[in-house]
Every structure is written in C-alpha cells, then in structure tokens.
Amino acid sequence: MTVELYHGDGTRSLRVRWVLEELGIAYTLHRLPFPPRLKQPEYLSINPLGSLPFLIDGEVQLSESMAMCEYLVARHGPSPLTVGPDDFGFAAYRQFCWFGEATLMPPVGTLVRYLMMTAAADRPAGVVEAARDSFAQRLKAVSRGLEDREYLVADRLTLADVSVGYVLGLAALLGESDDFPAAITAYLARLRGRDAYRRAAEREGQR
Ligand SMILES: N[C@@H](CCC(=O)N[C@@H](CS)C(=O)NCC(=O)O)C(=O)O
C-alpha cells in the first residue's frame, strides 16, 4: 500500500509531492482538475472540504499541506528535513514552517483569486495593490531569515523552506517575482534546482 496524494498543478500539493520526492517514498498521484469542488464533485466523497492537497496513508487522512509534510517526515523518516528541539535553529524552523502558510500565503492567495480567477472588470478597486503591498512587507521576514544563508535554517533544506518556497514559486508563477530582492530570487532558483523539486514540479510549468 503506497501513500496516495490528491494533487492539483500549482496548488499546495507541490509541497507534499516535493517532500515525498526528497524522502524517496513511493506514492500514487491522483491528478485533479482545479477546483475539484466544481470540476470533479465526486472528489467531495473523499475530501468533503474539496480542497487540495489530500493525503491518504493507510488509516491516515490529512487535508493540511504542512501537516502532511510533518507527518511524512515523522512517519517515514528520520530525515534532515526536520530540525529537532535540541538542534540549532529549532525555534526559527517552527516559525518559518508556520509563517509560510499562515502569513506569507494569504496575500498571494488574494492575488491568485483576483488575478487568475476574477475578470479585471470585476476586481474591487485597490485589492490587488493591497495584496502586493502586504506580500512585499511579509517578504522582508524571508530576506532577514536568509541574510547570508543558502536555506532559512540549519544550513540545509528543511520543511521551513518547503513551506515558504512553495509560496515564492506561486508568486513567481503569477508574475510577481520581478521585484523580489536578489537574495530571494537566488534562493528560489536554488530550491527549484533541486532534483526532488524538479520531479515534484513535473508538468507544473514551474521548471
Ligand atoms: N491550509 C490548507 C489550504 C488548502 C487549500 O485551500 N487548497 C487550495 C489550493 S492550494 C484549494 O484547494 N482551493 C480550492 C477550494 O478550496 O475549493 C493547506 O495548506 O493545505
């Protein structure tokens, strides 16, 4: 029995697929049209939320991408992708794992909604500009985290990079990367250059 991942190109399931590839775990990928809630309503019988990603591992069912990443590493590790409580950088590791989804992602989610899913004429005035400002402000925490480092914490790829890196890649897909600070552009290129990322992003248009 392999891990099953319900996946949509460009969605947060890239985080999970990337971790599966980094860990070298065999998995079954169910590629769904987006949004599956509308385009494949029978998916609601598997995940009533209708959201992607969704992970099944035996009895385990999860609908939060970072919970899936943490679960996979804990269940199928050990792996250098985590930072333990006694390791250097543990607090920053926890911070960036949450920051990527809870703080950096919301303004980019707004951009997805209004740039990709809403006709220009239907966009409320100022909403895109406000989201861009918020994203740029929040990006400063990533710049501070990187400083002279190649990865956010512990001098190696961890789930903190998976959490934050997905959001940076999505912003770049939206055409929002022109104003990235040079260190963030280099960081994103470093993440995208990893073999596991390339395999995970296959057919995502992100290579
Ligand atoms: N916090 C959740 C968010 C899941 C989520 O909202 N996924 C988006 C795609 S990235 C989605 O499926 N949206 C369409 C919908 O909810 O119908 C996670 O990290 O997995």
Coordinates of C-alpha atoms and ligand atoms in Angstrom, one line a residue:
M1 CA 0.0 0.0 0.0
T2 CA 1.5 3.3 -1.1
V3 CA 0.9 6.8 0.1
E4 CA -1.8 8.4 -2.0
L5 CA -1.7 12.1 -2.8
Y6 CA -4.6 14.0 -4.4
H7 CA -2.9 16.7 -6.3
G8 CA -3.5 19.8 -8.4
D9 CA -0.9 21.6 -10.5
G10 CA 0.1 24.9 -8.9
T11 CA -1.6 24.0 -5.6
R12 CA -0.1 23.5 -2.2
S13 CA 0.2 19.8 -3.0
L14 CA 3.5 20.7 -4.6
R15 CA 4.9 21.0 -1.0
V16 CA 3.8 17.4 -0.3
R17 CA 5.0 16.0 -3.5
W18 CA 8.3 17.7 -3.1
V19 CA 8.7 16.2 0.4
L20 CA 7.7 12.7 -1.0
E21 CA 10.4 13.1 -3.6
E22 CA 13.0 14.3 -1.1
L23 CA 12.3 11.3 1.1
G24 CA 12.2 8.9 -1.9
I25 CA 8.9 7.4 -0.9
A26 CA 6.8 5.6 -3.5
Y27 CA 3.4 7.3 -3.9
T28 CA 0.3 7.3 -6.1
L29 CA -0.5 10.7 -7.5
H30 CA -4.2 11.4 -8.3
R31 CA -4.1 14.5 -10.5
L32 CA -7.3 16.5 -10.3
P33 CA -8.7 19.4 -12.3
F34 CA -8.9 22.7 -10.4
P35 CA -11.0 23.5 -8.5
P36 CA -12.1 19.9 -8.0
R37 CA -15.1 21.0 -5.9
L38 CA -16.6 22.2 -9.2
K39 CA -14.9 20.2 -11.9
Q40 CA -14.8 16.8 -10.1
P41 CA -17.5 16.9 -7.4
E42 CA -17.2 13.2 -6.7
Y43 CA -13.9 14.2 -5.0
L44 CA -16.1 15.6 -2.1
S45 CA -16.8 12.0 -1.1
I46 CA -13.0 11.6 -0.5
N47 CA -12.3 15.1 0.9
P48 CA -15.5 16.9 2.0
L49 CA -13.6 20.2 2.1
G50 CA -13.0 19.8 -1.7
S51 CA -9.5 21.3 -1.2
L52 CA -6.1 20.1 -2.5
P53 CA -3.9 18.5 -1.4
F54 CA -5.3 15.5 0.4
L55 CA -3.2 12.6 1.6
I56 CA -4.1 9.1 2.5
D57 CA -1.6 6.7 4.1
G58 CA -3.5 3.6 5.3
E59 CA -5.9 4.8 8.0
V60 CA -4.4 8.3 8.0
Q61 CA -6.2 11.1 6.1
L62 CA -4.9 14.7 6.1
S63 CA -6.0 17.9 4.5
E64 CA -3.3 20.4 5.6
S65 CA -0.2 20.5 3.4
M66 CA 2.3 21.3 6.1
A67 CA 0.7 18.7 8.4
M68 CA 1.2 16.2 5.6
C69 CA 4.9 17.2 5.3
E70 CA 5.5 16.9 9.0
Y71 CA 3.6 13.6 9.2
L72 CA 5.6 12.1 6.3
V73 CA 8.9 13.0 7.8
A74 CA 7.9 11.8 11.2
R75 CA 6.3 8.6 10.0
H76 CA 8.7 7.8 7.1
G77 CA 11.9 9.5 8.4
P78 CA 14.3 10.1 10.0
S79 CA 15.3 12.9 7.6
P80 CA 17.4 16.0 7.7
L81 CA 14.2 17.9 6.5
T82 CA 13.3 18.4 10.2
V83 CA 15.1 20.3 13.0
G84 CA 14.7 18.8 16.4
P85 CA 14.1 20.7 19.7
D86 CA 17.8 20.3 20.7
D87 CA 19.2 21.4 17.4
F88 CA 20.4 24.8 16.4
G89 CA 17.7 26.8 14.7
F90 CA 14.7 24.9 16.1
A91 CA 12.7 28.0 17.0
A92 CA 13.3 29.6 13.6
Y93 CA 12.4 26.3 12.0
R94 CA 9.0 26.2 13.7
Q95 CA 8.4 29.9 13.0
F96 CA 9.0 29.5 9.2
C97 CA 7.1 26.3 8.9
W98 CA 4.0 28.3 10.2
F99 CA 4.9 31.6 8.6
G100 CA 4.9 30.2 5.0
E101 CA 1.2 29.1 5.2
A102 CA -0.2 31.4 7.9
T103 CA 1.4 34.7 7.0
L104 CA 3.1 34.7 3.6
M105 CA 0.4 32.7 1.7
P106 CA -2.7 34.8 2.4
P107 CA -1.8 37.9 0.3
V108 CA -0.7 35.5 -2.5
G109 CA -4.0 33.7 -2.2
T110 CA -5.7 37.0 -2.7
L111 CA -3.6 37.6 -5.8
V112 CA -4.5 34.1 -7.2
R113 CA -8.1 34.9 -6.6
Y114 CA -8.2 38.3 -8.2
L115 CA -5.5 38.0 -11.0
M116 CA -6.3 34.4 -12.1
M117 CA -9.9 33.8 -11.2
T118 CA -11.6 37.2 -11.5
A119 CA -12.2 39.2 -14.7
A120 CA -10.3 42.5 -14.5
A121 CA -13.6 44.5 -14.6
D122 CA -14.9 42.6 -11.5
R123 CA -11.9 43.3 -9.3
P124 CA -12.7 45.6 -6.3
A125 CA -10.5 48.7 -6.5
G126 CA -7.2 48.5 -4.7
V127 CA -7.5 44.9 -3.7
V128 CA -4.6 43.7 -5.9
E129 CA -2.4 46.6 -4.8
A130 CA -3.1 46.0 -1.1
A131 CA -2.2 42.3 -1.5
R132 CA 1.0 43.2 -3.3
D133 CA 2.0 45.6 -0.5
S134 CA 1.2 43.1 2.2
F135 CA 3.2 40.4 0.4
A136 CA 6.2 42.7 -0.1
Q137 CA 6.1 43.6 3.6
R138 CA 5.9 40.0 4.7
L139 CA 8.7 39.0 2.3
K140 CA 11.1 41.1 4.4
A141 CA 11.0 38.4 7.1
V142 CA 12.2 35.9 4.4
S143 CA 15.0 38.3 3.4
R144 CA 16.0 38.6 7.1
G145 CA 15.9 34.8 7.5
L146 CA 18.1 34.3 4.6
E147 CA 20.8 37.0 5.0
D148 CA 24.0 35.2 4.0
R149 CA 22.4 31.7 4.2
E150 CA 21.5 29.3 1.4
Y151 CA 18.5 27.9 3.3
L152 CA 16.3 29.5 6.0
V153 CA 17.6 27.5 8.9
A154 CA 20.1 24.8 9.9
D155 CA 22.2 25.3 6.7
R156 CA 20.2 22.7 4.9
L157 CA 16.9 22.2 3.2
T158 CA 14.1 21.8 5.8
L159 CA 10.4 21.9 5.8
A160 CA 10.7 25.6 6.6
D161 CA 12.0 26.0 3.0
V162 CA 9.2 23.8 1.7
S163 CA 6.6 25.9 3.4
V164 CA 8.0 29.3 2.3
G165 CA 9.4 28.2 -1.1
Y166 CA 6.1 27.0 -2.4
V167 CA 4.6 30.5 -1.8
L168 CA 7.6 32.2 -3.5
G169 CA 7.2 29.9 -6.5
L170 CA 3.5 30.6 -6.7
A171 CA 4.1 34.3 -6.6
A172 CA 6.6 33.9 -9.4
L173 CA 4.1 32.0 -11.5
L174 CA 1.7 34.9 -11.1
G175 CA 4.4 37.2 -12.4
E176 CA 5.1 38.8 -9.0
S177 CA 8.8 38.0 -8.8
D178 CA 10.3 40.9 -10.8
D179 CA 10.6 43.0 -7.6
F180 CA 12.0 40.1 -5.5
P181 CA 15.2 41.1 -3.7
A182 CA 18.2 39.4 -5.3
A183 CA 18.7 37.0 -2.4
I184 CA 15.2 35.7 -2.7
T185 CA 15.5 35.2 -6.5
A186 CA 18.7 33.2 -5.9
Y187 CA 17.0 31.3 -3.1
L188 CA 14.1 30.3 -5.2
A189 CA 16.4 29.3 -8.1
R190 CA 18.3 27.1 -5.6
L191 CA 15.1 25.4 -4.4
R192 CA 13.9 24.9 -8.0
G193 CA 17.2 23.4 -8.9
R194 CA 16.9 20.5 -6.6
D195 CA 16.3 17.2 -8.3
A196 CA 13.4 16.4 -6.0
Y197 CA 11.8 19.7 -6.6
R198 CA 12.1 19.2 -10.4
R199 CA 10.5 15.8 -10.2
A200 CA 7.7 17.2 -7.9
A201 CA 7.1 20.1 -10.3
E202 CA 6.9 17.9 -13.4
R203 CA 4.0 19.2 -15.5
E204 CA 3.6 22.2 -13.2
G205 CA 5.0 24.7 -15.6
Q206 CA 7.5 25.7 -12.9
R207 CA 10.7 24.3 -14.1
Ligands
LIG1 N1 -4.2 25.3 4.6 C1 -4.5 24.3 3.5 C2 -5.2 25.0 2.4 C3 -5.7 24.1 1.3 C4 -6.3 24.9 0.2 O1 -7.1 25.9 0.4 N2 -6.0 24.5 -1.1 C5 -6.5 25.2 -2.2 C6 -5.5 25.0 -3.4 S1 -3.8 25.4 -3.0 C7 -7.8 24.7 -2.7 O2 -8.0 23.5 -2.8 N3 -8.7 25.7 -3.1 C8 -9.9 25.4 -3.7 C9 -11.0 25.0 -2.8 O3 -10.9 25.1 -1.6 O4 -12.1 24.7 -3.4 C10 -3.2 23.6 3.1 O5 -2.1 24.1 3.5 O6 -3.3 22.5 2.5

